[in-house]
Tab-separated table of C-alpha atoms in Angstrom:
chain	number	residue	atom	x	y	z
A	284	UNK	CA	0.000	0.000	0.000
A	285	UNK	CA	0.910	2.916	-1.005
A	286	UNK	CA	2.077	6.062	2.044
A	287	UNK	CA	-0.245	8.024	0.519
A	288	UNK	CA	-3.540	6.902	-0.373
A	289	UNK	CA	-5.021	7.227	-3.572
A	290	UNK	CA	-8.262	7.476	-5.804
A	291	UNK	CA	-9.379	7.478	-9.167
A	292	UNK	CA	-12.335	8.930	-10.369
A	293	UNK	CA	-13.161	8.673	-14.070
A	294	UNK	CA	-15.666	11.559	-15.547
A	295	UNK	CA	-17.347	11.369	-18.687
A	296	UNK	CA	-18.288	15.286	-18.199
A	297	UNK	CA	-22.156	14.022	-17.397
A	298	UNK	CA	-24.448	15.252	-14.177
A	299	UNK	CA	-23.916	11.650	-13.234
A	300	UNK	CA	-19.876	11.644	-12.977
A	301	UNK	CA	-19.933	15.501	-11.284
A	302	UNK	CA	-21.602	14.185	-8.616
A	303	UNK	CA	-19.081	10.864	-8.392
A	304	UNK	CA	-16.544	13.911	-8.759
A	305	UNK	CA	-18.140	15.751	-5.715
A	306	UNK	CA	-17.911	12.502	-3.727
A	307	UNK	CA	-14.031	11.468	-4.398
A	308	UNK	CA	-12.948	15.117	-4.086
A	309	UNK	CA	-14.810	14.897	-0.344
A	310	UNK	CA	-13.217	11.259	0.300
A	311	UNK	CA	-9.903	12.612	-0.688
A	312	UNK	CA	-9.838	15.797	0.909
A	313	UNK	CA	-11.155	13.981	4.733
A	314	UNK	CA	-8.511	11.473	4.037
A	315	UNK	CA	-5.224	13.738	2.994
A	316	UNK	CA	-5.597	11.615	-0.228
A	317	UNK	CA	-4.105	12.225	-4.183
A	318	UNK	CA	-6.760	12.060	-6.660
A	319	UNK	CA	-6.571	11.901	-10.289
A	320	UNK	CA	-9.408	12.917	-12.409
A	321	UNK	CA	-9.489	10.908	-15.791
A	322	UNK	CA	-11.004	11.353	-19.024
A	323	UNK	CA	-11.007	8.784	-21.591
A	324	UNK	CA	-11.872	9.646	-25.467
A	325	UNK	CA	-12.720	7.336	-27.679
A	326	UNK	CA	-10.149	6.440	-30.508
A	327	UNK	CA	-12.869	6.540	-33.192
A	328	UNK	CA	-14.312	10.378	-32.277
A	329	UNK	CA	-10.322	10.731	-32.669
A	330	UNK	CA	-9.444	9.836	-35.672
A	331	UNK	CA	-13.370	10.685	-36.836
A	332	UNK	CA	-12.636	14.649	-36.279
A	333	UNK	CA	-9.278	14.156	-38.336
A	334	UNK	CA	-11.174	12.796	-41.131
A	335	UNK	CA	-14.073	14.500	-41.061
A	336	UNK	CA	-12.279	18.444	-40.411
A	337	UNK	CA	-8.473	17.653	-41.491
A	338	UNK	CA	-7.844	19.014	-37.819
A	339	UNK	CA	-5.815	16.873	-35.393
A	340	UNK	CA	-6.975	15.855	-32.071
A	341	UNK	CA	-5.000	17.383	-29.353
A	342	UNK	CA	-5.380	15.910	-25.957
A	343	UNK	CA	-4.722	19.611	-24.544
A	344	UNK	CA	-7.844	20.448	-25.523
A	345	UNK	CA	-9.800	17.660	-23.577
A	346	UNK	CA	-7.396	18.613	-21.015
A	347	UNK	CA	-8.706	22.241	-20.715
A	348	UNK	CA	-12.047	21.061	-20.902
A	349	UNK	CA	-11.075	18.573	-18.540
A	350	UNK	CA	-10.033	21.360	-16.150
A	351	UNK	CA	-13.283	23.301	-16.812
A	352	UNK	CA	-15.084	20.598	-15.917
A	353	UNK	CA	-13.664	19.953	-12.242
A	354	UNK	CA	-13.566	23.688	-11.339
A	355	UNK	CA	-16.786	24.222	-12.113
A	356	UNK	CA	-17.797	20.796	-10.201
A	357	UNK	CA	-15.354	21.691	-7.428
A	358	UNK	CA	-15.520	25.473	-7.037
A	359	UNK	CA	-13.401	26.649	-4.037
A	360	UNK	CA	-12.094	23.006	-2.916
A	361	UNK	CA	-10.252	23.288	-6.554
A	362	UNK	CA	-5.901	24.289	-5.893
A	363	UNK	CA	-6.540	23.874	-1.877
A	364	UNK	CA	-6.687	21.209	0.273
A	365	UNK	CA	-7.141	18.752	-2.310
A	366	UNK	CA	-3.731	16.705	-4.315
A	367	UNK	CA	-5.454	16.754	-7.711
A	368	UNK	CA	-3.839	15.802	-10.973
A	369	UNK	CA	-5.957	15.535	-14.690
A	370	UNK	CA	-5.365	12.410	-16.935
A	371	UNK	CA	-6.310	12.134	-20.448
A	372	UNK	CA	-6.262	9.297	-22.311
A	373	UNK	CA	-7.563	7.624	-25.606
A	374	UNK	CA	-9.040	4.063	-25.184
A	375	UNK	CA	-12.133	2.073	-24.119
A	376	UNK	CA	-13.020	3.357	-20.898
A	377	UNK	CA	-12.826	0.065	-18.608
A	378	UNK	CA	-10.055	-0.960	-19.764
A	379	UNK	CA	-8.590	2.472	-19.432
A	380	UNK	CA	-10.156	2.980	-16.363
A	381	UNK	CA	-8.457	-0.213	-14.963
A	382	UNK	CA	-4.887	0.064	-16.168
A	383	UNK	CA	-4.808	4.031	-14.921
A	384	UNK	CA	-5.730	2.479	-11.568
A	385	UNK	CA	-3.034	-0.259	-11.659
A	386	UNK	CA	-0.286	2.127	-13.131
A	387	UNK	CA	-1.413	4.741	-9.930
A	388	UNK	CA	-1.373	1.944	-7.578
A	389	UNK	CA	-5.186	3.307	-6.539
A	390	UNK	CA	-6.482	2.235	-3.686
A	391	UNK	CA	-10.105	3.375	-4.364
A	392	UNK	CA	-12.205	3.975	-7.512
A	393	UNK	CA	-15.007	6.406	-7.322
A	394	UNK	CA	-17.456	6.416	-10.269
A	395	UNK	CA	-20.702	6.841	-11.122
A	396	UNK	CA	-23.659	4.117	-12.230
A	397	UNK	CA	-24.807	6.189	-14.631
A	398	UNK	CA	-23.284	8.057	-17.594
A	399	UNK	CA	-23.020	8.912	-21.311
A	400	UNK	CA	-21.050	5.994	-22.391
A	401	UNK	CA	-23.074	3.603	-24.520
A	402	UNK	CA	-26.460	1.853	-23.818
A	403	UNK	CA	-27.847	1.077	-20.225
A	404	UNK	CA	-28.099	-2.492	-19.283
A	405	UNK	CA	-31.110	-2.043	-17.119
A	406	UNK	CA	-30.092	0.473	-15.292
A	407	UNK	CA	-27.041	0.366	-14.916
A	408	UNK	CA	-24.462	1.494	-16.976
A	409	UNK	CA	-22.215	-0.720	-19.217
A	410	UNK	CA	-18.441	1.234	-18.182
A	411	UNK	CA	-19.121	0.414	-14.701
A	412	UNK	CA	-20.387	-2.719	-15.081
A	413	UNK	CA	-16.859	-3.874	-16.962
A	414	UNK	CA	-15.047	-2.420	-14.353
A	415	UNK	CA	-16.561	-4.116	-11.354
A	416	UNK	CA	-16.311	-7.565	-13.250
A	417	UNK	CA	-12.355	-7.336	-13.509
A	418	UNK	CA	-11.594	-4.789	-10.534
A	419	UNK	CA	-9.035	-5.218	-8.400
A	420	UNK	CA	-9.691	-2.305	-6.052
A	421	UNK	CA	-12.796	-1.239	-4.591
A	422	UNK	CA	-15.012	0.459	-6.394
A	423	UNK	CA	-17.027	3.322	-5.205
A	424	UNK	CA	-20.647	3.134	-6.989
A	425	UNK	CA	-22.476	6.328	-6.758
A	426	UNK	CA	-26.012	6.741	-8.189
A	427	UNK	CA	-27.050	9.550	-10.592
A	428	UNK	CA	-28.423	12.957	-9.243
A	429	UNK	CA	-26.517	11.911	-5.712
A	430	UNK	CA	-23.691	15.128	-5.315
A	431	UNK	CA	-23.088	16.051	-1.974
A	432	UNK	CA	-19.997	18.130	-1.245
A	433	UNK	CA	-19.239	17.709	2.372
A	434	UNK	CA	-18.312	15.085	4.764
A	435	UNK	CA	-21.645	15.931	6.932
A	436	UNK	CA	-23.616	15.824	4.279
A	437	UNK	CA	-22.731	12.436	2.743
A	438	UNK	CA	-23.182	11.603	6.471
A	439	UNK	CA	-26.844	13.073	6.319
A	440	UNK	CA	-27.470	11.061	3.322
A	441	UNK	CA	-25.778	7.808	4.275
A	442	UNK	CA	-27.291	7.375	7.674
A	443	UNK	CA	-27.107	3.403	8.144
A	444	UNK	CA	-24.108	1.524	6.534
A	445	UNK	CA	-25.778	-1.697	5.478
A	446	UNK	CA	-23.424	-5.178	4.927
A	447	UNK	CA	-25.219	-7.910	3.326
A	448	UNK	CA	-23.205	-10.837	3.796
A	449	UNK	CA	-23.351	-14.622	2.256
A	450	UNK	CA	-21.528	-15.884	5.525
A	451	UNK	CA	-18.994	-17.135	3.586
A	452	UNK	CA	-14.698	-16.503	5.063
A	453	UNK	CA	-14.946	-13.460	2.660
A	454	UNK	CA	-18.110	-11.569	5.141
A	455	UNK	CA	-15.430	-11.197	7.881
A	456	UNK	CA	-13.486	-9.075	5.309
A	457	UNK	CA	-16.837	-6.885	3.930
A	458	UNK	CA	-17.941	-6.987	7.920
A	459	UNK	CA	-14.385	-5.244	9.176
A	460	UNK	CA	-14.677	-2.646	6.180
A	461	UNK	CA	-18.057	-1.731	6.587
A	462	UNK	CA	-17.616	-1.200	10.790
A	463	UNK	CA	-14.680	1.040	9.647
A	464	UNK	CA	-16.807	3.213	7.682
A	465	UNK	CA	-19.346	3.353	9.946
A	466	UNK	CA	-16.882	4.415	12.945
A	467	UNK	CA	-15.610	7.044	10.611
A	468	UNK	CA	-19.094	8.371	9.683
A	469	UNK	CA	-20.379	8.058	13.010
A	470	UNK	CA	-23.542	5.648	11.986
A	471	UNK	CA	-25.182	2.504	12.972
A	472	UNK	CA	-24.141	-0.356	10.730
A	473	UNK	CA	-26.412	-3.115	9.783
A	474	UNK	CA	-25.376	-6.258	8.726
A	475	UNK	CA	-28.020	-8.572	6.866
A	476	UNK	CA	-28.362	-12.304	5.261
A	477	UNK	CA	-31.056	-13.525	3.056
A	478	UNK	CA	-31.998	-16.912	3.361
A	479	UNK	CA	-33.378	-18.117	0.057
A	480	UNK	CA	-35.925	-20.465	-0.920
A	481	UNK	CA	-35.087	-23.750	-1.449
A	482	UNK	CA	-35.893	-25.204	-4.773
A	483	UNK	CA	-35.867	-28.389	-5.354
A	484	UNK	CA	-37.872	-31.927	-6.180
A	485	UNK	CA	-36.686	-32.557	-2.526
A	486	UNK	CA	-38.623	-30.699	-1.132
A	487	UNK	CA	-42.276	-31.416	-1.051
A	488	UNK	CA	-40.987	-34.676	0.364
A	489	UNK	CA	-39.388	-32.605	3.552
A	490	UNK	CA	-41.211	-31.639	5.948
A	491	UNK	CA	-40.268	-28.031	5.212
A	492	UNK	CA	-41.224	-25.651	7.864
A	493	UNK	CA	-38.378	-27.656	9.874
A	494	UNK	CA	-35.889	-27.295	7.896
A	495	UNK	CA	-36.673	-23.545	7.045
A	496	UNK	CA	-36.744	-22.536	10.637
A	497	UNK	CA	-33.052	-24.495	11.032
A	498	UNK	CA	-31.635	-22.366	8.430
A	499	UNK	CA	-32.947	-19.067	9.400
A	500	UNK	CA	-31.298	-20.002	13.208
A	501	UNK	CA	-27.874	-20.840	11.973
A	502	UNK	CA	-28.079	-18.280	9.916
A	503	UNK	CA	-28.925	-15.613	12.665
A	504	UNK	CA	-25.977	-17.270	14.865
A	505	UNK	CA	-23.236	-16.796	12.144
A	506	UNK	CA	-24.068	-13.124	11.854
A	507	UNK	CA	-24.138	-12.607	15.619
A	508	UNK	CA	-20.430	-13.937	15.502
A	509	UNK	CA	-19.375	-11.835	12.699
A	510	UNK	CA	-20.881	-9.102	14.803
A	511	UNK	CA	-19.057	-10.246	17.982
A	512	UNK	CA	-15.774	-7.802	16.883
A	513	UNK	CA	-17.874	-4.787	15.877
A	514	UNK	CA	-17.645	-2.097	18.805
A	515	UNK	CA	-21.209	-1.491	20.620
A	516	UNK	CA	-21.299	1.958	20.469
A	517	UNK	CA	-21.775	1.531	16.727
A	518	UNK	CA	-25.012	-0.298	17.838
A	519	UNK	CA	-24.951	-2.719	15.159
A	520	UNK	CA	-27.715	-4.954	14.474
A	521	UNK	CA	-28.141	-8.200	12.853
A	522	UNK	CA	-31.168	-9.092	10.601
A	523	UNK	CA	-32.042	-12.328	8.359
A	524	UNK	CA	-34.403	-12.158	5.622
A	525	UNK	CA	-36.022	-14.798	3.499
A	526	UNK	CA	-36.502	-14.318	-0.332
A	527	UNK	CA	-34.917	-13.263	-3.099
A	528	UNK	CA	-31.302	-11.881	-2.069
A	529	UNK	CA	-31.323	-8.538	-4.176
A	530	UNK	CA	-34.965	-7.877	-3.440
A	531	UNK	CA	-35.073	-8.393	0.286
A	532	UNK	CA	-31.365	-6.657	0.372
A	533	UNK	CA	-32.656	-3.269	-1.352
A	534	UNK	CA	-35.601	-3.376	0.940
A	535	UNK	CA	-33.577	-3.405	3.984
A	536	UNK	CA	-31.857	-0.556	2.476
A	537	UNK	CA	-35.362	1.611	2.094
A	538	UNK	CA	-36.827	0.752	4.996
A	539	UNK	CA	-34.086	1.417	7.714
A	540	UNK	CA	-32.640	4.851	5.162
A	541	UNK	CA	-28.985	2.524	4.692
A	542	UNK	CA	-27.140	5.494	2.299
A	543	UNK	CA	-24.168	3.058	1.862
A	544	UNK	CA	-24.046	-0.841	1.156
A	545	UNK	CA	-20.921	-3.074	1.337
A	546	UNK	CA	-20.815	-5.780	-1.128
A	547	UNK	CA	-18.684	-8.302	-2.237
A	548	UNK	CA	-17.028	-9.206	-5.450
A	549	UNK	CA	-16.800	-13.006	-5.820
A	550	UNK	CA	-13.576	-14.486	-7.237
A	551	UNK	CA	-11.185	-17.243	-6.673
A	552	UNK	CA	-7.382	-17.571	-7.735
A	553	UNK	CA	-7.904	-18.805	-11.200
A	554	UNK	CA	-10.503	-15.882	-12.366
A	555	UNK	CA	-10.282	-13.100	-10.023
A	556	UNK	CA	-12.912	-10.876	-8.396
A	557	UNK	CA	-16.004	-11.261	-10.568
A	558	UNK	CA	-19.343	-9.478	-9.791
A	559	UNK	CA	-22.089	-11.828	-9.124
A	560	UNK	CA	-25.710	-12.056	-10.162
A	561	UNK	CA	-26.910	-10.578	-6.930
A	562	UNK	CA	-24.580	-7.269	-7.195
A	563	UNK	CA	-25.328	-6.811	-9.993
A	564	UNK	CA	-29.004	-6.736	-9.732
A	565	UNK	CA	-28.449	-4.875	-6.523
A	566	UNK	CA	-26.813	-1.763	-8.592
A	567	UNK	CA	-29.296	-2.208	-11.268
A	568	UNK	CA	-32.138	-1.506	-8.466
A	569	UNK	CA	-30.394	0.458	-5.470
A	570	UNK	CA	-30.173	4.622	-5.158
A	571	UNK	CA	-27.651	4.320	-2.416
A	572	UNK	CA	-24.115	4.140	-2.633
A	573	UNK	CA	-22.770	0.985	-2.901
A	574	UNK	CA	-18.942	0.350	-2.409
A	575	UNK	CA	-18.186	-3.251	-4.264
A	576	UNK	CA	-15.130	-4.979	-2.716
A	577	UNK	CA	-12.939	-7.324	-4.544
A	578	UNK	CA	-11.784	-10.398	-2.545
A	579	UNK	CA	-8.910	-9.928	-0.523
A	580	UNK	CA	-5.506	-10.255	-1.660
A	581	UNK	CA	-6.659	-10.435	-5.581
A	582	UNK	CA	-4.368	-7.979	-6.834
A	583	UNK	CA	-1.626	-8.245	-8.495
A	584	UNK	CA	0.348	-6.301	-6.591
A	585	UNK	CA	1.357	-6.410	-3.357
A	586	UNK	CA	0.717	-2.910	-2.597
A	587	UNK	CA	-2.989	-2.721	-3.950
A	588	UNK	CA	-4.213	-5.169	-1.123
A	589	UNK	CA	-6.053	-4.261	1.851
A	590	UNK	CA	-7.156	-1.350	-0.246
A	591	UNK	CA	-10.322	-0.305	1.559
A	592	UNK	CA	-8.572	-0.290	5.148
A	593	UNK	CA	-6.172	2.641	3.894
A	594	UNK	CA	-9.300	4.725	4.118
A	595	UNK	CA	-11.672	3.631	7.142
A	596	UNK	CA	-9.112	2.806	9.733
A	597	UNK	CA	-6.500	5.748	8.635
């Protein structure tokens, strides 16, 4: 890890990316933090505006516009407390938006759902989606038409961190980094598990009810021992729900006003973190922030690991 921490935040100079901007420049600025700012152009509108005008792309000018575009998004937090530097690059945006982070040695990635860059899958849009499936740094999710610009007021807006967890070795992990961010926003933290249906032929020879009621127990005692390190003055509460996993997850978040949820990025050795059914569902349907953590230790390098820690427990 890095001495001094470090986000990206990729803009596509849309509402939805000033307000991601709004959000990293607050992150970085509470945390002492460098951020770089990145634009990526697309090599076809490159090499379009040379054929079409004769006149040769020059990354200055994206640069100035670049510039325009964070003052005006910034105002007065622009050339003061914040370590800001602009990047412009030609590419496809994941991809770019991935190798800028490993090349920075990032520690976070703040970007919006939303933007101007192709079709929406859903909701959600198809530059994020890419790069949350090959991530290996959290990612910072922030919803369209969501731009606060202070600490208290992402504070105001966050007001329960919720961590669903799958119980699995890697909810210890998403449990630590969401009591961190709780402790440094001062909020209750929830942490939740849906217990699905079970489907199978199996079934309507069990006697059901039983074996429903033994899952929803175990699962209630797990997440009181994942619980057991979490400090009580966060006043953290445990809650299992049955049904669908991104359904019964997004209504937790309504219902108890959870501004931030903690998810995990499934991966293993051989494929890395990939984003699962469930996440992505739950960015598709959630107008929260959602910070989506890859497993730990899946980076490449040594001093990308650990990533979210450099933040909540600085």
């Amino acid at each position: 890890m890095t001495s001094t921490p470090r986000i990206l935040c990729p803009v596509d100079f849309s509402e939805a990316s000033r307000g991601a901007l709004r959000i990293a420049a607050t992150v970085a600025g509470h945390f002492g933090a460098r951020m770089t700012v990145l634009a990526v152009e697309d090599p076809l509108l490159t090499e379009a505006i040379g054929l079409g005008t004769g006149v040769t792309w020059d990354p200055e000018e994206t640069r100035k516009e670049l510039d325009h575009f964070v003052t005006r998004a910034l105002h007065a937090r622009v050339g003061q407390a914040l370590d800001l530097e602009h990047e412009v690059v030609v590419g496809q945006p994941a991809q770019e938006i991935l190798r800028s982070a490993q090349k920075e040695r990032c520690d976070l990635i703040v970007m919006s759902t939303h933007g101007l860059t192709g079709m929406r899958k859903l909701f959600f849009g198809s530059t994020t989606e890419r790069v949350l499936r090959e991530t290996t740094v959290p990612v910072l999710a922030t919803p369209p038409d969501y731009a606060p610009s202070s600490l208290d007021e992402i504070r105001r807006l966050v007001g329960h961190v919720l961590v669903p967890v799958d119980l699995r070795p890697a909810s210890a992990y998403q449990v630590q980094v969401a009591r961190g961010l709780a402790e440094a926003l001062g909020v209750p933290m929830i942490a939740t598990h849906v217990v699905e249906p079970v489907r199978s032929p199996l079934a309507a020879k069990l006697h059901l009810p039983s074996i429903e009621l033994e899952r929803r127990t175990r699962a209630e005692d797990a997440l009181k021992e994942l619980l057991t390190t979490v400090p009580q003055k966060l006043n953290a509460e445990a809650l299992v729900a049955f049904g669908d996993p991104a359904e019964e997850i997004i209504k937790v978040a309504r219902d108890r006003k959870a501004g931030l949820i903690v998810v995990g990025l499934h991966g293993s050795p051989m494929t890395g973190p990939r984003m699962g059914s469930v996440t992505y569902r739950l960015l598709c349907l959630a107008h929260a922030l959602v910070l989506a953590l890859p497993p730990a230790g899946t980076s490449s390098e040594a001093q990308t690991t650990g990533d979210a820690e450099s933040f909540v427990y600085k």
